[in-house]
Coordinates of N, CA and C in Angstrom, one line a residue:
M1432 N -1.7 -15.6 -44.9 CA -2.5 -14.1 -46.0 C -2.7 -13.3 -44.6
E1433 N -3.6 -14.0 -43.4 CA -3.6 -13.8 -42.4 C -2.4 -12.4 -41.6
F1434 N -1.3 -13.3 -42.0 CA 0.1 -12.1 -41.9 C 0.5 -10.9 -42.1
I1435 N -0.4 -10.9 -43.7 CA 0.2 -10.6 -44.2 C -1.2 -9.4 -44.6
E1436 N -2.8 -9.2 -44.5 CA -3.5 -9.0 -43.8 C -3.1 -8.4 -42.1
K1437 N -2.7 -8.6 -41.6 CA -2.5 -7.8 -39.9 C -1.0 -6.6 -41.0
I1438 N -0.5 -7.4 -41.2 CA 1.2 -6.1 -41.3 C 0.7 -5.2 -42.8
T1439 N -0.9 -5.0 -43.5 CA -1.3 -4.0 -44.1 C -2.1 -3.1 -43.3
V1440 N -3.2 -3.9 -42.4 CA -3.9 -2.9 -41.7 C -3.0 -2.5 -40.8
M1441 N -1.9 -2.6 -39.4 CA -0.7 -2.0 -39.7 C -0.1 -0.8 -39.6
Y1442 N 0.6 -1.3 -41.8 CA 1.2 0.2 -42.0 C -0.3 1.2 -42.3
V1443 N -1.4 0.7 -42.4 CA -2.2 1.5 -43.2 C -1.9 2.9 -41.9
F1444 N -2.1 1.5 -40.6 CA -2.8 2.7 -39.5 C -1.7 3.5 -39.3
Y1445 N -0.3 2.6 -38.8 CA 0.9 3.7 -39.0 C 0.7 5.0 -39.7
Q1446 N 0.3 4.9 -40.9 CA 0.8 6.3 -42.1 C -0.4 7.8 -42.0
I1447 N -1.4 6.6 -41.7 CA -2.1 7.3 -41.1 C -1.8 8.8 -40.0
C1448 N -1.3 7.8 -38.7 CA -0.9 8.1 -37.5 C 0.8 9.0 -38.2
V1449 N 1.1 8.9 -38.9 CA 2.3 9.7 -39.6 C 0.9 11.2 -39.8
F1450 N 1.2 10.3 -41.1 CA 0.3 11.7 -42.3 C -0.2 13.1 -40.5
A1451 N -1.3 12.3 -40.2 CA -1.9 12.8 -39.0 C -1.3 14.3 -37.8
I1452 N 0.5 13.6 -37.6 CA 0.7 13.7 -36.5 C 1.8 15.5 -37.1
L1453 N 2.5 15.1 -38.7 CA 3.8 15.6 -39.5 C 2.5 16.8 -40.5
S1454 N 1.1 16.9 -40.3 CA 0.5 17.3 -40.5 C -0.2 18.5 -40.0
L1455 N -0.2 18.2 -38.3 CA -1.4 18.7 -37.7 C 0.6 19.7 -37.9
I1456 N 1.6 19.3 -37.0 CA 3.1 20.2 -36.7 C 3.1 21.1 -38.2
D1457 N 2.8 20.7 -39.0 CA 3.3 21.4 -40.5 C 2.7 22.6 -40.2
S1458 N 1.4 22.4 -39.8 CA 0.0 23.5 -40.0 C 0.5 24.5 -39.1
A1459 N 0.9 23.6 -38.1 CA 1.5 24.9 -36.5 C 2.4 25.7 -36.7
R1460 N 3.2 26.1 -37.7 CA 4.0 26.3 -38.2 C 3.3 27.2 -39.3
K1461 N 3.1 26.3 -39.9 CA 2.9 27.0 -41.5 C 1.1 28.8 -40.4
D1462 N 0.8 28.1 -39.4 CA -0.7 29.3 -39.5 C 0.6 30.6 -38.5
A1463 N 1.8 29.8 -37.9 CA 2.9 31.0 -37.3 C 3.1 32.1 -38.3
I1464 N 4.0 31.1 -39.7 CA 4.1 31.7 -40.3 C 3.3 32.9 -41.3
L1465 N 2.6 32.4 -42.1 CA 1.6 33.3 -42.0 C 0.9 34.7 -41.4
S1466 N 1.1 34.7 -39.7 CA 0.8 35.8 -38.8 C 2.0 36.5 -39.6
K1467 N 3.0 36.1 -39.3 CA 4.0 37.5 -40.2 C 4.6 37.6 -41.2
I1468 N 3.7 36.9 -42.4 CA 3.7 37.0 -43.1 C 2.3 38.5 -43.5
K1469 N 1.6 38.3 -42.2 CA 0.3 39.4 -42.4 C 1.1 40.5 -42.3
L1470 N 2.0 40.5 -41.3 CA 2.4 42.0 -40.0 C 4.0 42.4 -40.9
I1471 N 4.6 41.5 -42.3 CA 5.4 41.7 -42.9 C 4.4 42.2 -43.9
N1472 N 3.0 41.9 -44.1 CA 2.6 42.9 -45.0 C 1.7 44.5 -44.8
L1473 N 1.5 44.0 -43.8 CA 1.4 45.3 -43.7 C 2.2 46.8 -43.1
G1474 N 3.0 46.0 -42.9 CA 4.2 47.4 -43.1 C 4.3 47.4 -43.9
I1475 N 4.3 47.1 -45.8 CA 4.8 47.5 -47.1 C 3.9 48.2 -47.3
V1476 N 3.0 47.7 -47.0 CA 1.2 49.0 -46.9 C 1.3 50.2 -46.2
R1477 N 1.2 49.7 -45.0 CA 1.5 51.5 -44.7 C 2.8 51.8 -45.1
F1478 N 3.8 51.8 -45.9 CA 5.5 52.2 -45.7 C 5.0 52.8 -47.2
E1479 N 4.0 52.0 -48.3 CA 4.6 52.6 -49.0 C 2.7 53.4 -49.2
H1480 N 2.9 53.1 -48.2 CA 1.4 54.8 -48.4 C 1.6 56.0 -46.9
N1481 N 2.5 56.0 -46.8 CA 3.5 56.7 -46.1 C 1.9 57.0 -44.3
Q1482 N 1.5 55.6 -44.3 CA 1.8 55.7 -42.7 C 2.0 54.5 -41.7
L1483 N 2.5 55.2 -41.2 CA 2.7 54.9 -40.3 C 2.1 53.9 -38.4
F1484 N 2.7 53.1 -38.5 CA 1.8 52.1 -37.2 C 1.5 53.3 -36.2
Q1485 N -0.2 53.4 -35.6 CA -0.8 54.2 -34.2 C 0.3 53.1 -32.9
D1486 N 1.0 53.7 -31.7 CA 0.8 53.9 -31.0 C 0.5 52.4 -30.1
K1487 N -1.1 52.0 -30.8 CA -2.0 52.0 -31.0 C -2.2 50.4 -31.5
E1488 N -2.1 50.4 -32.3 CA -1.8 48.7 -32.9 C 0.0 48.4 -32.9
I1489 N 0.5 49.5 -32.5 CA 2.4 48.9 -31.8 C 1.8 47.4 -31.0
N1490 N 1.9 48.9 -30.0 CA 0.9 47.3 -28.6 C 0.0 46.1 -28.8
V1491 N -0.8 46.4 -29.5 CA -1.9 45.4 -30.3 C -1.1 44.1 -30.8
I1492 N 0.2 44.4 -31.7 CA 1.5 43.3 -32.0 C 1.9 43.3 -31.2
E1493 N 2.4 43.6 -30.5 CA 2.9 43.3 -29.1 C 2.4 42.4 -28.4
S1494 N 1.4 42.4 -27.6 CA 0.5 41.6 -27.2 C 0.8 40.2 -27.1
S1495 N -0.4 41.2 -28.5 CA -1.5 39.4 -29.7 C 0.4 38.1 -30.0
Y1496 N 1.5 38.6 -30.2 CA 2.6 38.3 -31.0 C 3.8 37.8 -30.7
L1497 N 3.2 38.8 -28.9 CA 4.2 37.9 -28.0 C 4.1 37.6 -26.4
H1498 N 3.1 37.9 -26.4 CA 2.1 37.6 -25.2 C 1.1 36.9 -24.5
D1499 N 1.0 37.0 -26.4 CA -0.2 35.8 -26.0 C 0.8 33.9 -26.4
N1500 N 0.2 33.8 -25.4 CA 0.3 32.1 -26.0 C -0.5 31.2 -26.1
R1501 N -1.4 31.5 -26.8 CA -2.9 30.9 -27.3 C -2.1 30.7 -28.7
L1502 N -1.5 31.2 -30.0 CA -0.8 31.6 -31.0 C 0.5 30.3 -30.7
F1503 N 0.6 29.9 -32.2 CA 1.5 28.9 -32.0 C 2.5 29.5 -32.3
V1504 N 3.5 29.7 -31.8 CA 4.8 30.7 -32.2 C 5.8 30.2 -30.9
N1505 N 7.2 30.4 -31.6 CA 7.2 29.6 -31.0 C 8.8 30.9 -30.8
K1506 N 10.1 30.3 -30.2 CA 11.1 31.3 -29.6 C 11.8 32.0 -31.2
E1507 N 12.0 31.1 -32.6 CA 12.1 32.4 -33.5 C 11.7 32.6 -33.7
D1508 N 9.8 33.3 -33.1 CA 8.9 34.4 -34.1 C 9.0 34.8 -33.4
K1509 N 8.9 34.9 -31.8 CA 8.7 35.9 -31.5 C 10.8 36.7 -31.3
G1510 N 11.5 36.4 -32.3 CA 12.3 37.0 -32.0 C 11.9 37.3 -34.2
D1511 N 11.3 37.3 -34.4 CA 11.5 38.2 -36.2 C 10.3 38.5 -36.0
I1512 N 10.0 39.2 -33.9 CA 8.7 40.2 -34.3 C 9.3 40.9 -34.0
I1513 N 9.4 40.5 -32.7 CA 11.2 41.8 -32.2 C 11.9 42.4 -32.9
E1514 N 12.1 41.3 -33.9 CA 13.3 41.9 -34.9 C 12.6 43.0 -35.7
F1515 N 11.0 42.5 -36.0 CA 11.1 43.5 -37.3 C 10.6 44.2 -36.2
L1516 N 9.4 44.2 -34.9 CA 9.3 45.9 -34.3 C 10.4 46.7 -33.7
D1517 N 11.8 46.7 -33.8 CA 13.5 46.7 -33.7 C 13.0 47.7 -34.5
V1518 N 12.8 47.4 -36.4 CA 13.4 48.0 -37.2 C 12.4 48.5 -37.8
Y1519 N 11.3 48.8 -37.2 CA 9.7 49.6 -37.6 C 10.5 51.1 -36.5
K1520 N 10.9 50.7 -35.2 CA 11.2 52.0 -34.0 C 12.6 53.0 -35.1
K1521 N 13.2 52.3 -36.2 CA 14.6 52.9 -36.4 C 14.6 53.7 -37.5
Y1522 N 12.8 52.4 -38.0 CA 12.5 54.1 -38.9 C 11.8 54.5 -39.0
N1523 N 10.8 54.4 -38.5 CA 9.7 55.6 -37.4 C 11.0 56.8 -36.6
S1524 N 12.3 56.8 -36.2 CA 12.6 57.6 -35.0 C 13.9 57.7 -36.4
K1525 N 13.9 57.7 -38.1 CA 14.4 57.7 -38.8 C 16.1 58.1 -38.8
E1526 N 16.7 56.8 -37.4 CA 17.8 55.5 -38.1 C 18.2 55.0 -38.8
I1527 N 17.3 54.8 -39.5 CA 17.5 53.7 -40.4 C 16.3 54.9 -41.8
S1528 N 16.9 54.7 -43.2 CA 16.5 55.3 -43.9 C 15.3 54.1 -44.4
E1529 N 14.7 55.0 -45.2 CA 13.3 54.2 -46.2 C 13.6 53.1 -46.3
N1530 N 14.5 53.2 -47.7 CA 15.8 52.4 -48.9 C 15.8 51.5 -48.0
D1531 N 16.6 51.5 -46.8 CA 16.8 50.1 -45.8 C 15.6 49.5 -45.2
Y1532 N 14.5 50.3 -44.2 CA 13.7 50.0 -44.2 C 12.5 49.0 -45.9
S1533 N 12.0 49.8 -46.2 CA 11.8 48.2 -48.0 C 12.2 47.7 -48.0
F1534 N 13.8 47.9 -48.5 CA 14.2 46.2 -48.4 C 14.3 45.9 -47.3
Y1535 N 14.4 45.4 -46.1 CA 14.3 44.9 -44.5 C 12.4 44.3 -45.4
L1536 N 11.5 45.1 -45.0 CA 10.6 44.6 -45.3 C 9.7 42.5 -46.4
Q1537 N 10.6 44.0 -47.7 CA 10.6 42.5 -49.0 C 11.8 41.5 -48.4
N1538 N 12.3 41.5 -48.5 CA 13.5 40.3 -48.0 C 13.2 39.8 -47.3
K1539 N 12.3 40.3 -46.2 CA 11.7 39.4 -44.6 C 11.2 38.8 -45.5
L1540 N 9.9 39.4 -46.1 CA 8.4 38.6 -46.8 C 8.5 37.2 -48.1
V1541 N 9.5 37.9 -49.0 CA 10.3 36.8 -49.5 C 10.8 35.6 -48.7
N1542 N 12.1 35.2 -47.9 CA 11.9 34.6 -46.6 C 11.1 33.6 -46.4
L1543 N 10.6 34.5 -45.2 CA 9.1 34.3 -44.6 C 7.4 32.9 -46.2
Q1544 N 8.0 34.0 -47.2 CA 7.2 33.4 -48.4 C 7.3 31.6 -48.6
H1545 N 8.8 31.7 -48.9 CA 9.5 30.4 -49.2 C 9.6 29.4 -47.5
E1546 N 9.9 30.0 -46.4 CA 9.4 29.0 -45.5 C 8.0 28.6 -45.5
Y1547 N 7.0 29.5 -46.0 CA 5.4 28.5 -45.9 C 5.5 27.3 -46.8
E1548 N 6.1 28.0 -47.6 CA 5.6 26.8 -49.2 C 6.1 25.8 -48.7
Y1549 N 7.0 26.5 -48.5 CA 8.8 24.6 -48.2 C 7.9 23.5 -47.4
L1550 N 6.7 24.3 -46.5 CA 6.4 23.6 -45.1 C 4.7 22.4 -46.1
A1551 N 4.7 23.1 -47.0 CA 3.8 22.5 -47.9 C 4.5 21.2 -49.0
L1552 N 5.5 21.4 -48.9 CA 6.4 20.0 -50.2 C 5.5 18.8 -48.6
E1553 N 5.3 17.7 -50.0 CA 4.9 16.8 -50.0 C 5.4 15.9 -49.3
W1554 N 6.4 15.9 -49.6 CA 7.4 14.7 -48.7 C 7.8 15.0 -47.3
R1555 N 7.9 16.2 -46.6 CA 7.5 16.6 -45.4 C 6.4 15.5 -44.6
L1556 N 5.7 14.8 -45.2 CA 5.0 13.6 -44.4 C 5.4 12.5 -43.9
S1557 N 7.0 12.6 -43.8 CA 8.2 11.1 -44.1 C 8.5 11.6 -43.0
F1558 N 8.7 10.8 -41.8 CA 9.6 11.0 -41.0 C 11.3 11.1 -41.3
L1559 N 11.7 9.5 -41.7 CA 12.8 9.8 -42.6 C 13.2 10.0 -43.5
L1560 N 12.3 10.9 -44.7 CA 12.8 12.4 -45.4 C 13.5 13.9 -44.5
R1561 N 12.4 13.9 -43.4 CA 12.7 14.7 -42.3 C 13.7 14.8 -42.3
K1562 N 14.7 14.1 -41.2 CA 15.4 13.6 -41.1 C 16.8 14.0 -42.1
L1563 N 16.1 13.0 -43.1 CA 18.0 13.3 -44.1 C 17.9 14.5 -44.9
K1564 N 16.8 15.4 -45.0 CA 16.4 16.2 -46.1 C 17.4 17.8 -45.1

């Protein structure tokens, strides 16, 4: 009986550790994705109301997303921000059409929302399922 108690306690401790570690990892990813979703939504709102970003705002985006190490952004996130800024600058200088810019923003938003919702799936709290899926 004592053996079963010890195994049960060890299993519960293991599950708590797994839950905590994986939850924190996913929360950090969700935070970074949420920041990108906000940026894309700002681009959509500004596009719909014909309000371009000001140079000061672009500098804030670059400094806060690309040069601030306090945010939970990785290389992929920084690549997405650089891509957004490149597409925005091309739209601003009339290198791409309004339709292409609008498509980019809406398509990017759909992909980011999918990624955000994917991180909320409960099966992601298992090391084994993460590896197999």
